[in-house]
Coordinates of C-alpha atoms and ligand atoms in Angstrom, one line a residue:
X20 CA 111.0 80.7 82.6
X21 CA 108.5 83.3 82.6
X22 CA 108.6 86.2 80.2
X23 CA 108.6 90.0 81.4
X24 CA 105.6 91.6 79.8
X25 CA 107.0 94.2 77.2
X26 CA 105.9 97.4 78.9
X27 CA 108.3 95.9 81.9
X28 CA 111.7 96.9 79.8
X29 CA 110.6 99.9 79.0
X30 CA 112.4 103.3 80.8
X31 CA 110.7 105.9 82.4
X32 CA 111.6 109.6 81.7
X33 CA 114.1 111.3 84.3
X34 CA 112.2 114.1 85.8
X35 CA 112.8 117.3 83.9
X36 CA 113.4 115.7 80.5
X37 CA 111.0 116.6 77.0
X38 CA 108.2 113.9 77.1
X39 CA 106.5 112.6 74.2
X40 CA 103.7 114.9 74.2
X41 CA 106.8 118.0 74.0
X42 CA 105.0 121.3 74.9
X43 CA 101.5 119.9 75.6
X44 CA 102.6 117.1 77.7
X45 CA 100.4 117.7 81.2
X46 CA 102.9 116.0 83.3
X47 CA 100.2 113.2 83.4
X48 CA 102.8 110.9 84.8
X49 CA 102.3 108.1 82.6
X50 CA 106.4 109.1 81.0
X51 CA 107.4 108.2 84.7
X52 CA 106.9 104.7 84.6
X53 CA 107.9 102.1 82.4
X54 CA 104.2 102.5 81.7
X55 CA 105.6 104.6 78.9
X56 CA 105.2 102.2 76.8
X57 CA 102.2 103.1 75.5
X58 CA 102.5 106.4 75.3
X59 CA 101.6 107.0 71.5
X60 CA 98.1 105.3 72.8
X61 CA 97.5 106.3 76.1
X62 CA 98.9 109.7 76.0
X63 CA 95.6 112.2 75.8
X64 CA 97.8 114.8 73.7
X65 CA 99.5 112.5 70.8
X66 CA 96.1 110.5 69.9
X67 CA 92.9 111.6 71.3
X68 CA 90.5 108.7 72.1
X69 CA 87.9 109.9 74.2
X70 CA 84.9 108.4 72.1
X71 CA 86.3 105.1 71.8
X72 CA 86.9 104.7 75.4
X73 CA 83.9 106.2 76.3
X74 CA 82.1 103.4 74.5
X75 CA 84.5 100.3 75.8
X76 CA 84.1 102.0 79.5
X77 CA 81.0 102.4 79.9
X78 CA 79.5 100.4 77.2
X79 CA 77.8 102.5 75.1
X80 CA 78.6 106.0 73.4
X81 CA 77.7 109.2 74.4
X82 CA 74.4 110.3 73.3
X83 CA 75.3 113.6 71.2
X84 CA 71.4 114.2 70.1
X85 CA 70.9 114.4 73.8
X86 CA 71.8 118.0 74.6
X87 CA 73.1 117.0 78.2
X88 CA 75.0 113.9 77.2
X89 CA 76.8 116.6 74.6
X90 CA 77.8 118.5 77.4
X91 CA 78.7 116.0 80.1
X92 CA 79.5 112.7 78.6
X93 CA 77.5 109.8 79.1
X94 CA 75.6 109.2 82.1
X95 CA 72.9 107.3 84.4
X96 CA 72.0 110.5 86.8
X97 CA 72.7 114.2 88.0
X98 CA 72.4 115.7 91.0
X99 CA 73.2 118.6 93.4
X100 CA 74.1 117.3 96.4
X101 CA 76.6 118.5 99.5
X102 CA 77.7 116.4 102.8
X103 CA 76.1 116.9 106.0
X104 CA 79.2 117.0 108.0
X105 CA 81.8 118.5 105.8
X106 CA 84.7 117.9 105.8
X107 CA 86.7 121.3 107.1
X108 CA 89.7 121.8 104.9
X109 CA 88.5 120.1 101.6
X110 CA 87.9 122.3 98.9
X111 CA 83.7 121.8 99.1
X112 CA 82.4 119.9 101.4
X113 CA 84.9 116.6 101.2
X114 CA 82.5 114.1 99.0
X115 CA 85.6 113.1 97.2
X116 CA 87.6 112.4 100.4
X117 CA 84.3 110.6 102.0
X118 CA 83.8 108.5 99.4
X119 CA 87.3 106.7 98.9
X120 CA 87.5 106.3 102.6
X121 CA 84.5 104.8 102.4
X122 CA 85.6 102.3 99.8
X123 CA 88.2 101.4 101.8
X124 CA 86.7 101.0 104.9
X125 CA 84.5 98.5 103.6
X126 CA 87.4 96.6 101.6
X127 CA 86.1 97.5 98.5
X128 CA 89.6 98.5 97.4
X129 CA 93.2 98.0 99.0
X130 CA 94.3 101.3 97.9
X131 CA 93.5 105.0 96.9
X132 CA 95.7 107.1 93.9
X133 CA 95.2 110.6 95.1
X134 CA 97.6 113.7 95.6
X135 CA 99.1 115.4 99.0
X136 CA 101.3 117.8 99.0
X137 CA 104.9 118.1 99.7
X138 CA 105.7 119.3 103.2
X139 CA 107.6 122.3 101.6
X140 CA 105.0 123.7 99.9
X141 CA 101.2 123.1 99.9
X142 CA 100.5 123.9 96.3
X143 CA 103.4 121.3 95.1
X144 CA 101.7 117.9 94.3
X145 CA 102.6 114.7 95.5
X146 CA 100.6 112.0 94.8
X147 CA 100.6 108.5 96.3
X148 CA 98.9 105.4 97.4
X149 CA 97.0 105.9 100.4
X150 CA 96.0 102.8 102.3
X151 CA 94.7 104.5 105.2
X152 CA 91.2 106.8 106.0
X153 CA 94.4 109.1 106.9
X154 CA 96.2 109.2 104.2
X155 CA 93.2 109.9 102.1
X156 CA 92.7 113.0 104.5
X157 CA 95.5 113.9 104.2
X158 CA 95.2 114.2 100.0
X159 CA 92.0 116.5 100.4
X160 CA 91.7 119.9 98.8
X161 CA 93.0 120.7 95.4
X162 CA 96.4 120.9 94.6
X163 CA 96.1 123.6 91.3
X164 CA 98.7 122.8 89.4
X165 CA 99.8 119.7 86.7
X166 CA 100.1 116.5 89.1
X167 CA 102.0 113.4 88.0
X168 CA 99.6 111.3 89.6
X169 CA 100.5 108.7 87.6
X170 CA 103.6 108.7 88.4
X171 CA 102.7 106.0 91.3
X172 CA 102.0 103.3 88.7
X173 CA 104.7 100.7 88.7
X174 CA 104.2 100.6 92.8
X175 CA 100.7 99.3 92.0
X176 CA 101.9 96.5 90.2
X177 CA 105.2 95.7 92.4
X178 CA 102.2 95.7 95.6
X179 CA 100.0 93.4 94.3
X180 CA 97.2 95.0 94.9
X181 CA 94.0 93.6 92.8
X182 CA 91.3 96.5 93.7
X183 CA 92.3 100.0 93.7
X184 CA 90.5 103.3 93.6
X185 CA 92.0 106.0 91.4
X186 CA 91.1 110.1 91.9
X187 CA 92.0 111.9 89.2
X188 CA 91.6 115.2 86.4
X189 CA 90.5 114.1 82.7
X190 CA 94.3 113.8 81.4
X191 CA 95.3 111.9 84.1
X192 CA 92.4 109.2 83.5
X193 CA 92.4 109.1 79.5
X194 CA 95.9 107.7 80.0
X195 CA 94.9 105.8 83.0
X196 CA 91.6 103.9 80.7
X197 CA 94.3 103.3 78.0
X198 CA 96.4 100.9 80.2
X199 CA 94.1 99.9 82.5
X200 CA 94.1 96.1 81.4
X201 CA 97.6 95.7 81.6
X202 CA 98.2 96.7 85.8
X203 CA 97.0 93.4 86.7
X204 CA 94.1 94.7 88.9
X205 CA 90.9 92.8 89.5
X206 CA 88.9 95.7 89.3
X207 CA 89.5 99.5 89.2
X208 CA 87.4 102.5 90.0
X209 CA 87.7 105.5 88.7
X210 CA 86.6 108.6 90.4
X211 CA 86.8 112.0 88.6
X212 CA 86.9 115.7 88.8
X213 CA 86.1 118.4 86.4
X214 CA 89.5 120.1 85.3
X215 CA 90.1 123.0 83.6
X216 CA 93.0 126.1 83.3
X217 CA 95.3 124.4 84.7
X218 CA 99.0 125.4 85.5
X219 CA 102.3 124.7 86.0
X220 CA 103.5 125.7 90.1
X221 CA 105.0 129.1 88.7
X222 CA 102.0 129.7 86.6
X223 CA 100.3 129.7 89.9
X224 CA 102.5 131.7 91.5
X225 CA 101.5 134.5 89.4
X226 CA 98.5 133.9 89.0
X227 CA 97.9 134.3 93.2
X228 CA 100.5 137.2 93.0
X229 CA 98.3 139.2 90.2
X230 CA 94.9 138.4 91.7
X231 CA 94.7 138.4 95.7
X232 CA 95.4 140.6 97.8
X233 CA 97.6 138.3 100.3
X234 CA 99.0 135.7 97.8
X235 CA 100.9 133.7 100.8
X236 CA 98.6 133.0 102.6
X237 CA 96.0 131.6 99.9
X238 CA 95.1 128.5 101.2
X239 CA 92.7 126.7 98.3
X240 CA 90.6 129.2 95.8
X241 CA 88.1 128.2 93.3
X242 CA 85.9 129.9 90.1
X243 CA 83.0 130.0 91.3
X244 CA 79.7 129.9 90.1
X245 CA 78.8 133.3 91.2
X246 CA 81.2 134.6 88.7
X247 CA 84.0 135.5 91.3
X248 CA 87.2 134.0 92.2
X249 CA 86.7 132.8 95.8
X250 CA 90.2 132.4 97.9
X251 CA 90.4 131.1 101.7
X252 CA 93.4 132.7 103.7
X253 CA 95.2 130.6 106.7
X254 CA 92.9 132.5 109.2
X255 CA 89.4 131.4 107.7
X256 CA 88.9 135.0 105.9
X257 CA 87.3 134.5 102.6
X258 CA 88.7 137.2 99.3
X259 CA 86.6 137.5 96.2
X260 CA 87.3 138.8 93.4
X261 CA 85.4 139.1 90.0
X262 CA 86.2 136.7 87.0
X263 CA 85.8 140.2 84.6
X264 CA 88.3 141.8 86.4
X265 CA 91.1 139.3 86.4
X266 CA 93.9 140.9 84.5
X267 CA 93.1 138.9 81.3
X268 CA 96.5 140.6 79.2
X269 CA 98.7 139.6 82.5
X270 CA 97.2 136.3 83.0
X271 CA 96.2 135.3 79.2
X272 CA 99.6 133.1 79.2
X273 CA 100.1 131.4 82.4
X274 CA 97.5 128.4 81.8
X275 CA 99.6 125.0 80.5
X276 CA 99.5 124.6 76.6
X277 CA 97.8 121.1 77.9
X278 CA 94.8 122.7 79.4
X279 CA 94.7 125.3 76.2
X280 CA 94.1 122.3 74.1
X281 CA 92.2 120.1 76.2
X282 CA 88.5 118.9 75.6
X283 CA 87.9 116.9 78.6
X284 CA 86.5 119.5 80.5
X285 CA 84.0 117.0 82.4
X286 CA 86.3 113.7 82.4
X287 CA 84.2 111.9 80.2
X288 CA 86.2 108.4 81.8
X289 CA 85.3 108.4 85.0
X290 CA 82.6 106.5 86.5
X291 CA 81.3 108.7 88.8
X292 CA 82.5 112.8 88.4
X293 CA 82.4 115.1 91.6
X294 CA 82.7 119.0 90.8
X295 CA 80.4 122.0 91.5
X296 CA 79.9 123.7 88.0
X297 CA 76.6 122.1 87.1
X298 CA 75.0 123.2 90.8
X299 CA 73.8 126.3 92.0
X300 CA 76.4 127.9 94.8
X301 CA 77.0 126.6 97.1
X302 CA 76.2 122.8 96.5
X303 CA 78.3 120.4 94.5
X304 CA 77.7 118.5 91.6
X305 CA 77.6 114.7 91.0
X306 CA 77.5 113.2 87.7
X307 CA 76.9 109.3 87.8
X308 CA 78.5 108.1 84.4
X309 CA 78.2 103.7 85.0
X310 CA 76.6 101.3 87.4
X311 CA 80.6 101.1 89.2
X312 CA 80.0 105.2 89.7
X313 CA 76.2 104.3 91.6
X314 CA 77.7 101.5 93.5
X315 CA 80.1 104.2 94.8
X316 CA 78.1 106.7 95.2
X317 CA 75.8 104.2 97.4
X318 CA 78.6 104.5 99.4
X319 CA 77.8 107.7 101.0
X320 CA 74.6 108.5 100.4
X321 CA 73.0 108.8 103.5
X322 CA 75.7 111.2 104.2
X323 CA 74.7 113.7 101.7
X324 CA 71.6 116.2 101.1
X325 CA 70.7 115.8 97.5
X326 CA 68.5 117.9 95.6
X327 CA 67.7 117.4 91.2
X328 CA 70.0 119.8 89.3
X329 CA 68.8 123.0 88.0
X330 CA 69.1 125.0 84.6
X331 CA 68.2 128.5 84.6
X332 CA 69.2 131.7 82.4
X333 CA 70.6 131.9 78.6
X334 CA 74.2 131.4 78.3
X335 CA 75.1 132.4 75.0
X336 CA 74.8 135.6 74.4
X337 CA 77.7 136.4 77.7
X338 CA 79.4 133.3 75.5
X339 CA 79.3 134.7 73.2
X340 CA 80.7 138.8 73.5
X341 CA 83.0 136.7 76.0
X342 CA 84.7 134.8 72.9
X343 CA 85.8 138.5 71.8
X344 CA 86.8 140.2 75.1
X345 CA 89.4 137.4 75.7
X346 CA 90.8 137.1 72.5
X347 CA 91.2 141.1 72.5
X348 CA 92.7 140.8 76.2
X349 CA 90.3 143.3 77.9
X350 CA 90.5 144.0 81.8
X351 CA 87.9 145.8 83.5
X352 CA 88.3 148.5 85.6
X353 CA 87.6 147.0 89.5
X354 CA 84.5 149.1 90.0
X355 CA 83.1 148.3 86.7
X356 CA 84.3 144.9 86.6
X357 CA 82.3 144.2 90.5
X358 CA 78.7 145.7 89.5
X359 CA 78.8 143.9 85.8
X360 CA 79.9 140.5 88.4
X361 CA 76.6 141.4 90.2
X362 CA 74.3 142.2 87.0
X363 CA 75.4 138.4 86.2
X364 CA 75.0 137.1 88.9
X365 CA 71.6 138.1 89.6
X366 CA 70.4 137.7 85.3
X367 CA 73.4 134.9 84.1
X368 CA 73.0 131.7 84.1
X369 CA 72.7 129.0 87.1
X370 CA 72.8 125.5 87.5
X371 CA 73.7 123.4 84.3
X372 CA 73.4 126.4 82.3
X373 CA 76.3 127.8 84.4
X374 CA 78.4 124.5 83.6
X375 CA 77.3 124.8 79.9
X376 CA 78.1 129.0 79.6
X377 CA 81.8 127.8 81.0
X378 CA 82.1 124.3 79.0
X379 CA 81.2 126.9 75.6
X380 CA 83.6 129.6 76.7
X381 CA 86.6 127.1 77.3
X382 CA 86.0 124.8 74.6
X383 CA 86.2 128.3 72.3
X384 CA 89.0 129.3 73.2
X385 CA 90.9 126.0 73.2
X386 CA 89.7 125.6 69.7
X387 CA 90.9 128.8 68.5
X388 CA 94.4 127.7 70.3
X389 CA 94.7 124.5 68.9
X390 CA 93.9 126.1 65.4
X391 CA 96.6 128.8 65.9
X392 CA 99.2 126.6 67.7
X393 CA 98.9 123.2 66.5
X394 CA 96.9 123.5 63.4
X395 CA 98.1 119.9 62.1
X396 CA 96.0 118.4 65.0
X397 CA 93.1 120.1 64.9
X398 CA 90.8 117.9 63.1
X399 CA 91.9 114.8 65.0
X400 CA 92.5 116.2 68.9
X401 CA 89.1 117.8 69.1
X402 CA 86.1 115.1 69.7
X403 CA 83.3 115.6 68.0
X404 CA 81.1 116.4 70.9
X405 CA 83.5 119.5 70.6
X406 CA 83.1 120.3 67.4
X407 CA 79.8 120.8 67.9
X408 CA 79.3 122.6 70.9
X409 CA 82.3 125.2 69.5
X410 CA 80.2 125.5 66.0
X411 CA 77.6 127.3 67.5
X412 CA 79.8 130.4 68.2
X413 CA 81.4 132.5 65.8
X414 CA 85.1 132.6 66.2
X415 CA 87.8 135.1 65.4
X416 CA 90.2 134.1 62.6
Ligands
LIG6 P1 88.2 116.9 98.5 O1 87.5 115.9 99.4 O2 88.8 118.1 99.0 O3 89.3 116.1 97.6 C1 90.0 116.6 96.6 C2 90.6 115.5 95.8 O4 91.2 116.1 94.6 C3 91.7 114.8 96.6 O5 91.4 113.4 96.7 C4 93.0 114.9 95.7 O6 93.7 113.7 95.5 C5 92.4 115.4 94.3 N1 93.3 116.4 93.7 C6 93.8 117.5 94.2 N2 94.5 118.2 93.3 C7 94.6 117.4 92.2 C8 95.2 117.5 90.9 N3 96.0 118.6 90.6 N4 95.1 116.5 90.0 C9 94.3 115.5 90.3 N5 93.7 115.3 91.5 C10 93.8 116.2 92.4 N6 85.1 121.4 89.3 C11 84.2 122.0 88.5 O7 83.0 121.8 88.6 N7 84.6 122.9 87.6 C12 86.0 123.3 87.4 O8 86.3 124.1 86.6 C13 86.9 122.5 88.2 N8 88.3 122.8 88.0 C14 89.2 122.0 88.7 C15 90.5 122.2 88.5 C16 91.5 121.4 89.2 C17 93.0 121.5 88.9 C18 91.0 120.4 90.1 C19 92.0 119.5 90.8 C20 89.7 120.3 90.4 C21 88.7 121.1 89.7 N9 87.4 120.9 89.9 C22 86.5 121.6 89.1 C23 86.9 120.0 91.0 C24 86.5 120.8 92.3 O9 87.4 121.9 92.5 C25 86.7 119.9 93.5 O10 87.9 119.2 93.5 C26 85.6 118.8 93.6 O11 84.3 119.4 93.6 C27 85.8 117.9 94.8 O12 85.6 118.7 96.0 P2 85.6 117.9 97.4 O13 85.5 118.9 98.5 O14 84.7 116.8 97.3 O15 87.1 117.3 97.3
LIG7 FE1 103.5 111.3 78.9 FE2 101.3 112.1 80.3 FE3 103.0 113.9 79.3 FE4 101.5 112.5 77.6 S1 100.8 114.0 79.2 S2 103.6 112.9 77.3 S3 101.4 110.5 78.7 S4 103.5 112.4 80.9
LIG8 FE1 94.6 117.8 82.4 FE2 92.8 119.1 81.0 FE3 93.0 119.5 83.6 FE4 94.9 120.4 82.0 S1 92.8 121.1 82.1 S2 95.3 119.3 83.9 S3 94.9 118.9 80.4 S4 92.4 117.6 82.6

């Protein structure tokens, strides 16, 4: 007789009930699968394990002398870099998409976690196993809202696949790290996105409702690096709008309590991270973290222009007064909010200074929420690397 490995008789959650995590849970989707198991380990809101997973991933720790392994986790190389070709309809220029259709072109893996969206409703995640170049392009563009993508776990084991490529935010891949050895896979590859502010599908709703001008028919927006809030519409019009005047007071609540106490800004666990922050607009960023993340990024390279990253400007002074203005809720008028945008823009800081001035104002903030919310956790949720990037800055009480 064979035995059932434990996890096998555990129960997942039915959708809609309290999960472990309570309030901070980000709907990771680990609770949906008998995967649940080891939730009081894997879950990146009940015990925060980033360091020690950093080391057994990647086999060493970060570096926190080194000012840029602070910042964004361990790692071989950085670059700028941007496809050729993009792809039209990803939310940059499709190096995400390229590179897992790539893998499985060339059999690296059988299949691909990533996240469509439902037919209903393009913002409403749904993610799967793709196992074709289709399926994959199908998953491109961010959906910008708490994604269960982990919710497809149990199928990986019932398929049988041995080699699978998982896309994922930092939440999503903490719990992912934490039970990797027990899917039964022969090897797994990770790749990552930055994540940050994240919210639930009616957080976003209001969000597009308070900010743009035609909120139906946003079709993907980002914070850019230029300081603005860049939306496409459905007829290829672009709508900016400055990050100092957002309606900080209206706004201030619709983020998840997950992403107000989360730290993993850079997803420390992947091994190869593929963002924009640390690149000057409009180039993306790629941040090799293991020799898996180079193998993949291999992939593609003669796909891409690639140029060395940049760091120009002095962050923390904006970090600084910035700390203040959101804690006391201040909006801009439009007018005033648009010329100190362009004063920024032209003076502020670019490149990986950029990613650092929005790493230090994030990290602030969380901190200062965590302190207020969830005092009890404070010394053990925050890593250390966060500690000391927040303990340059003087906080409100
Ligand atoms: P594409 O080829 O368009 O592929 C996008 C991939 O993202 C798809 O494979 C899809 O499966 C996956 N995806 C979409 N939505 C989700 C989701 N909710 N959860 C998990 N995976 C998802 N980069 C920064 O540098 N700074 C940031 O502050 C930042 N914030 C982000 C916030 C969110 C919620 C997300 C999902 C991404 C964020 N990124 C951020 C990453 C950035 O927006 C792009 O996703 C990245 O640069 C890849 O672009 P691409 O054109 O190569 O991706
Ligand atoms: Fe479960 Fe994920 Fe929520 Fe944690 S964040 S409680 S692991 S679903
Ligand atoms: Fe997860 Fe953090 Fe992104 Fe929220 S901000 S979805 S907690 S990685």
């Amino acid at each position: 007789m064979t035995s059932i490995e434990s996890h096998k008789k555990a129960k997942a959650l039915k959708p809609g009930s309290v999960r472990p995590a309570k309030e901070l849970c980000s709907e990771c989707g680990l609770c949906d699968t008998y995967y649940i198991h080891y939730v009081k380990e894997a879950c990146a809101f009940i015990t925060q394990r980033i360091d020690e997973l950093e080391t057994s991933t990647h086999n060493r720790p970060r570096n926190l002398e080194d000012e840029n392994e602070l910042y964004f986790g361990v790692h071989q190389e950085m670059m700028s870099a941007r496809k050729q070709q993009p792809i039209e309809g990803a939310q940059w220029t499709g190096i995400v998409s390229s590179i897992a259709i790539e893998m499985l072109n060339r059999g690296l893996v059988e299949g691909v976690v990533c996240v469509q969206n439902t037919k209903e409703d393009r913002f409403q995640p749904m993610p799967i196993i793709a196992r074709t170049p289709e399926e994959i392009l199908a998953a491109k563009v961010n959906k910008p809202t708490l994604s269960p993508n982990l919710s497809v776990l149990e199928q990986i084991e019932q398929s049988g696949m041995k080699r699978l490529l998982v896309i994922g935010v930092g939440c999503q891949i903490q719990a992912l790290r934490a039970v990797e050895k027990k899917l039964g896979l022969e090897k797994l590859y990770v790749l990552g996105t930055p994540c940050v502010d994240n919210v639930t599908r009616a957080g976003l709703q209001k969000f597009l409702e308070t900010t743009s001008r035609s909120p139906e028919t946003v079709v993907s927006y980002e914070f850019m690096q230029d300081f603005r809030v860049h939306f496409k519409h459905e007829d290829g019009s672009e709508e900016t709008v400055p990050f100092f005047g957002l309606k900080t007071n209206v706004l201030k609540d619709i983020f998840a309590p997950s992403c107000m106490s989360c730290f993993d800004y850079v997803n420390s666990l992947a091994d190869i991270v593929v963002g924009y922050m640390g690149a000057p607009y409009p180039w993306q960023w790629i941040v090799v973290r293991n020799d898996t993340g180079k193998e993949m990024l291999e992939l593609i390279k003669d796909q891409l222009d690639t140029k060395p990253v940049i760091s120009e400007g002095n962050r923390k002074p904006a970090v600084q007064q910035g700390i203040k203005a959101y804690d006391d809720a201040v909006t801009l008028p439009m007018f005033a909010a648009k010329l100190l945008g362009l004063v920024i823009d032209r003076i502020g800081p670019k490149g990986l200074e950029y990613a650092r001035f929005s790493i230090d104002s994030h990290f602030a903030r969380n901190y200062l929420y965590v302190k207020r919310n969830h005092g009890e956790k404070l010394a053990a949720h925050v890593p250390e690397f966060a500690k000391r990037i927040v303990a340059q800055y003087k906080l409100p009480e």
